[in-house]
Coordinates of C-alpha atoms and ligand atoms in Angstrom, one line a residue:
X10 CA -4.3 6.8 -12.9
X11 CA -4.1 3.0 -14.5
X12 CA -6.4 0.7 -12.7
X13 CA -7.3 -2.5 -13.3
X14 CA -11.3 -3.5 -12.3
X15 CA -12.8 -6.6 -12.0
X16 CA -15.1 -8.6 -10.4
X17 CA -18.7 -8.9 -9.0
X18 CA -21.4 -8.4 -6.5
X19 CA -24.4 -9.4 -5.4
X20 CA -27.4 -7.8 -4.6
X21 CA -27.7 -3.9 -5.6
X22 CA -25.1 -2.2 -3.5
X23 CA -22.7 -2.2 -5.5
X24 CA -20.6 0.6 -4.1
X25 CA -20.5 -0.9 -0.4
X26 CA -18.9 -3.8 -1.4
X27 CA -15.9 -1.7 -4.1
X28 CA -12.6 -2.7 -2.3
X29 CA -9.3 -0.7 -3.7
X30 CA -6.1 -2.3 -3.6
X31 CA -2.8 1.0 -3.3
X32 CA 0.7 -0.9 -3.2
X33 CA 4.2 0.2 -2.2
X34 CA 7.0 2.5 -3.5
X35 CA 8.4 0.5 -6.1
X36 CA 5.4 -1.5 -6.6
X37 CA 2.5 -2.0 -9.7
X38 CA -1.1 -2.9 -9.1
X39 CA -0.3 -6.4 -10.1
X40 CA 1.2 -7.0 -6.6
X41 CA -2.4 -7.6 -5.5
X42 CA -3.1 -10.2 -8.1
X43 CA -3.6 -13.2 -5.3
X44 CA -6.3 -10.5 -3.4
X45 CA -8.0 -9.5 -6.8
X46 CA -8.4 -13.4 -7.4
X47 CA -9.7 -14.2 -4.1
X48 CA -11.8 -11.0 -3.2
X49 CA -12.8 -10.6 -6.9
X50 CA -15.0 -13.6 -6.5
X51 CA -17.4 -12.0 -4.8
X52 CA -16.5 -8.0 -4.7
X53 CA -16.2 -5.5 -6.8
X54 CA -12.1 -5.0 -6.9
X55 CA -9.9 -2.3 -8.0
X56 CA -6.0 -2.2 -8.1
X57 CA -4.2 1.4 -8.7
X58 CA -1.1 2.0 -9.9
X59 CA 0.5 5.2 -8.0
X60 CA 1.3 8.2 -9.0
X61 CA 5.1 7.4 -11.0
X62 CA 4.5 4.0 -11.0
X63 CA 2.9 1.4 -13.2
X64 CA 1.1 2.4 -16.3
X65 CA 0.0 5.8 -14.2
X66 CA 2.0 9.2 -15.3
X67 CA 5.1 10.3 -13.7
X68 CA 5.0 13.5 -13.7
X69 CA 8.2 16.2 -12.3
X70 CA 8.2 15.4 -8.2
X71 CA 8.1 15.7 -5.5
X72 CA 5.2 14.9 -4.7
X73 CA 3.4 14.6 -1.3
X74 CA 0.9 11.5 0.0
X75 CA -1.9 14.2 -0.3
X76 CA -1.1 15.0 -3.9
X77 CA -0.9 10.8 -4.1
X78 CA -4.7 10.7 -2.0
X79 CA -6.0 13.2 -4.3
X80 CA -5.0 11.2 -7.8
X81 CA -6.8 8.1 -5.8
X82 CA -10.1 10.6 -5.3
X83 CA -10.2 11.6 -8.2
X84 CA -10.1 8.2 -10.4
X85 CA -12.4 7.0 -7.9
X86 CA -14.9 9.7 -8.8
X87 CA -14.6 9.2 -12.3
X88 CA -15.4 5.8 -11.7
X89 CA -18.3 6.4 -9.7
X90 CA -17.2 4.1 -6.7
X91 CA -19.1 5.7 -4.1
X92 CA -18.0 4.8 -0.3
X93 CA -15.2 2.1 -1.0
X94 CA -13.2 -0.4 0.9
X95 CA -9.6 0.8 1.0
X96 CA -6.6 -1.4 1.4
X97 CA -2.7 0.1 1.4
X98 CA 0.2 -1.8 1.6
X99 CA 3.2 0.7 2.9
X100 CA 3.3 4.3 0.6
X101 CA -0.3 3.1 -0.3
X102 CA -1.4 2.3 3.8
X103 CA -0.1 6.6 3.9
X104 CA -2.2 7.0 1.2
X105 CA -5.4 5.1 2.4
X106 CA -4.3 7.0 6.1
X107 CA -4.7 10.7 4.2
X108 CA -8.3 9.3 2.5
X109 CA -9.8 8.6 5.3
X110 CA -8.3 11.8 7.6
X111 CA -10.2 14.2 3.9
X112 CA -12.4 12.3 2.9
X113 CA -14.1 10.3 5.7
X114 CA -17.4 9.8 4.3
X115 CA -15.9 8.0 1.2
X116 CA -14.2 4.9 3.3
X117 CA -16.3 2.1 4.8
X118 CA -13.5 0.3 6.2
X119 CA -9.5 0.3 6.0
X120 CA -6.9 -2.2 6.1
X121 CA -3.3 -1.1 6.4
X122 CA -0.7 -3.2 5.7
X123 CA 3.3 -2.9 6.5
X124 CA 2.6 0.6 7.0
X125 CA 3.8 3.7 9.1
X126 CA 2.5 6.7 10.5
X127 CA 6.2 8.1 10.3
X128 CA 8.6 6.2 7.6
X129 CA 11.8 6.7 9.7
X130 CA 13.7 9.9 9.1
X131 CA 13.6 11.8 6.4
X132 CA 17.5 11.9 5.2
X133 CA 17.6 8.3 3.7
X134 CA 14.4 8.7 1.6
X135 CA 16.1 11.7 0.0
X136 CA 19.3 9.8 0.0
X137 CA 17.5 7.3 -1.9
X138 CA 15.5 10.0 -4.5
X139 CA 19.2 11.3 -5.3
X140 CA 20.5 7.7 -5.6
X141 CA 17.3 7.0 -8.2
X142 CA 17.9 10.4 -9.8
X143 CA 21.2 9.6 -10.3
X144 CA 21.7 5.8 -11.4
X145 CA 17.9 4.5 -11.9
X146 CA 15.7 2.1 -10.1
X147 CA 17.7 -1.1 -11.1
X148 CA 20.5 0.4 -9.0
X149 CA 18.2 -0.7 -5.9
X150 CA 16.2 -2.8 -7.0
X151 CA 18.1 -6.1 -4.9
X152 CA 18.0 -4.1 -1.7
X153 CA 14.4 -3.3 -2.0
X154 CA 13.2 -6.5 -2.6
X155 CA 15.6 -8.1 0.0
X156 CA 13.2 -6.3 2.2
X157 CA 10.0 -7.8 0.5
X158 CA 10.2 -11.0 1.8
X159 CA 11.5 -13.6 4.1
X160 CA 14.4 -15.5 3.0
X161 CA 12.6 -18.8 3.6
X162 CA 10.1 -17.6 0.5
X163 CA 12.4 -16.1 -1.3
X164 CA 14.4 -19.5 -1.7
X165 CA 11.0 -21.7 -2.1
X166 CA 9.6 -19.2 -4.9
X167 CA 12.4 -17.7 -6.8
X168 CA 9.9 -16.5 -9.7
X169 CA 8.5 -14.6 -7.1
X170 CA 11.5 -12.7 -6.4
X171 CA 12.0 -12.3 -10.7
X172 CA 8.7 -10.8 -10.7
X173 CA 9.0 -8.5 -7.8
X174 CA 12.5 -7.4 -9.4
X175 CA 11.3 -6.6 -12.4
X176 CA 8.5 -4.5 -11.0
X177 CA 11.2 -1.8 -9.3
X178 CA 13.3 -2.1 -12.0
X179 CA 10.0 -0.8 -14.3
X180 CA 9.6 2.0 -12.0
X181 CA 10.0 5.4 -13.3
X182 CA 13.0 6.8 -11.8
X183 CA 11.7 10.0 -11.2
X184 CA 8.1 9.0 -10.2
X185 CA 10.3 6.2 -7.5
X186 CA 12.4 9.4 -6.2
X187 CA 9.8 11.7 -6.1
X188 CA 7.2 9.1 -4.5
X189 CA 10.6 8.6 -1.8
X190 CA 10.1 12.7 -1.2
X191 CA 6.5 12.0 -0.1
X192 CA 7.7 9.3 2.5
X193 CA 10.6 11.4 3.8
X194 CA 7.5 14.2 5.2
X195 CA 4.9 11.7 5.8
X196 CA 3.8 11.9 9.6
X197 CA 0.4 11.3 10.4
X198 CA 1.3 10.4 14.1
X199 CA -0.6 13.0 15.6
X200 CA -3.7 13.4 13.3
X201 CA -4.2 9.5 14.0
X202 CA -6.9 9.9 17.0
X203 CA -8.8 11.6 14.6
X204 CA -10.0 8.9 12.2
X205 CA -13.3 7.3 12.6
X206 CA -13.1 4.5 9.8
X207 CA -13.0 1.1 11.0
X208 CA -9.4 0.3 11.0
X209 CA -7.8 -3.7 10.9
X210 CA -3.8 -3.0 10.6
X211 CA -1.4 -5.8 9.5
X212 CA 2.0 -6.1 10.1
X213 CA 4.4 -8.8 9.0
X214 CA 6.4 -10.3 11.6
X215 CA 9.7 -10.2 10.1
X216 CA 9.5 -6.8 8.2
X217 CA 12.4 -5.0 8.2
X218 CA 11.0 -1.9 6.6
X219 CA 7.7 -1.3 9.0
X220 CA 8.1 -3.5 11.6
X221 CA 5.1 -5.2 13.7
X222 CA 5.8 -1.8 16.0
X223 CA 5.2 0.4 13.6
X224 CA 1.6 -1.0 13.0
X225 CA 1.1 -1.3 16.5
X226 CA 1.1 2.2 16.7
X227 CA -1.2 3.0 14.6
X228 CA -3.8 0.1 16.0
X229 CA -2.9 1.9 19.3
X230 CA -3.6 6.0 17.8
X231 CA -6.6 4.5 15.7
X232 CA -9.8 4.7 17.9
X233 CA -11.0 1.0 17.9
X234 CA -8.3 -0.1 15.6
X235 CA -6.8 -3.9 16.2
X236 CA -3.5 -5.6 15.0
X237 CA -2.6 -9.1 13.4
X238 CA 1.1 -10.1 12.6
X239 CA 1.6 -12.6 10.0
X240 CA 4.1 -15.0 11.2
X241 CA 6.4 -15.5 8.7
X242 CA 5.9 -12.4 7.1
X243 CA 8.3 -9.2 5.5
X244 CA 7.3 -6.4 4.3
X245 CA 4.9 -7.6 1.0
X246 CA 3.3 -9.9 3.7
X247 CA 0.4 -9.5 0.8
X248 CA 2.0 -11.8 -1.3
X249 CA 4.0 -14.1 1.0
X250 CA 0.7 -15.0 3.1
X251 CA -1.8 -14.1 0.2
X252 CA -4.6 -16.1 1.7
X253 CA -4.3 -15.3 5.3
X254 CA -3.8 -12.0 4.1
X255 CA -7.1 -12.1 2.0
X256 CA -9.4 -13.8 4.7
X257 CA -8.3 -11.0 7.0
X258 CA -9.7 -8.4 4.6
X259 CA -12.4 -10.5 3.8
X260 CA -13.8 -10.5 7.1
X261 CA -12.9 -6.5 8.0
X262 CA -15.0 -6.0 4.9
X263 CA -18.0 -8.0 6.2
X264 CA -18.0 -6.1 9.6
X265 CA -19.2 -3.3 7.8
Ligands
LIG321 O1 11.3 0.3 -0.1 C1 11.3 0.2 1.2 O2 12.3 0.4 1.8 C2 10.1 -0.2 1.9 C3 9.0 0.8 1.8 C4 8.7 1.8 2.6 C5 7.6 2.5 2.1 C6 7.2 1.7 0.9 O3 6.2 1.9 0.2 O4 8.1 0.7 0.8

């Protein structure tokens, strides 16, 4: 997998303090620019790109969120991060979900963000994998990001939008359709109880695509889990509230 790493910490436990960033379908690890600024100041930070998205190989799908956990394992091996920080945002909140159900002992804390335990049936993901398949990212690309925020940023930052457009438009067709596969089976409702990392869900309060409920649902399965909406917030709430969003993970971090 690409990753981009960058700053620092202080004293000698390094490893404690690595937070990784995993985005959305449709996404590249550049969507967590604002959090690698701010938390980079003081952490060590990592952004991935996905399986089939970004720099990372696309290989044949589908593929499943456990196939997309293990990529995230193993690059974080190679890297020697030790126990790490994880933050997901959406397909990367499932990911971050399946790290800490396998690998328990390698996640300190977890912040999901616009997330699900269960993305909605399964048809219209595979709807939208055929769609992909057929006519290419771009053909969806306004739709998605339609989704990605709330019209009142959308009109105040239209470079925003550019950027963000141009992101699922330079998505690999076939890593976009086969990443929409691993959605369509996700459901992690009933494993949920089972996770002992400390959990800080974040839902945006206008997000059509995982509403405030959906995160509420997983603060509610998660023992000892605890939810914050972002008020005006859709579903890359990362970006349209990038420092509440940040201070939130800041302190989640520090609790641990
Ligand atoms: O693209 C969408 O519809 C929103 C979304 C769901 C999972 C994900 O990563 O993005």
């Amino acid at each position: 997998m690409t990753y981009e790493l960058a700053g620092s910490v202080g004293g000698d436990d390094t490893a404690q303090q690595t937070i990784v960033f995993l985005g959305s379908l449709g996404s590249d690890r550049t969507m967590w620019q604002p959090q690698m600024a701010d938390l980079g100041a003081d952490h060590r930070v990592i952004a991935l790109d996905i399986r089939g998205h970004g720099e990372s190989p696309a290989p044949v799908g589908p593929y499943t969120v456990p196939d997309l956990a293990d990529d995230v394992l193993t690059t974080l091996v190679g890297l020697g991060a030790g126990t790490v920080h994880l933050v997901g945002l959406s397909l990367g909140g499932a990911i971050a979900q399946q790290i800490a159900l396998v690998a328990p002992e390698r996640v300190s804390t977890m912040t999901l963000l616009c997330t699900s335990a269960r993305f909605g049936e399964p048809q219209p993901w595979l709807d939208r994998a055929a769609t992909v398949r057929a006519s290419g990212t771009s053909s969806i690309a306004d739709a998605v990001v339609e989704r990605w925020f709330t019209l009142g940023a959308a009109d105040e930052d239209r470079d925003l939008v550019d950027r963000a457009l141009s992101m699922v438009q330079n998505t690999d067709d076939e890593g976009y359709a086969a990443c929409c596969e691993a959605l369509a089976e996700w459901d992690s409702r009933e494993k949920l109880p089972s996770i002992t990392t400390a959990t800080l869900a974040i839902a945006g309060a206008q997000d059509p695509a995982t509403p405030p409920e959906h995160l509420q649902l997983i603060a509610d399965l998660v023992p000892g889990a605890r939810l914050e909406i972002l008020d005006p917030g859709a579903h890359l709430v990362n970006l349209e509230q990038s420092s509440a969003v940040s201070s939130l993970i800041r302190a989640h971090v520090a609790g641990r």
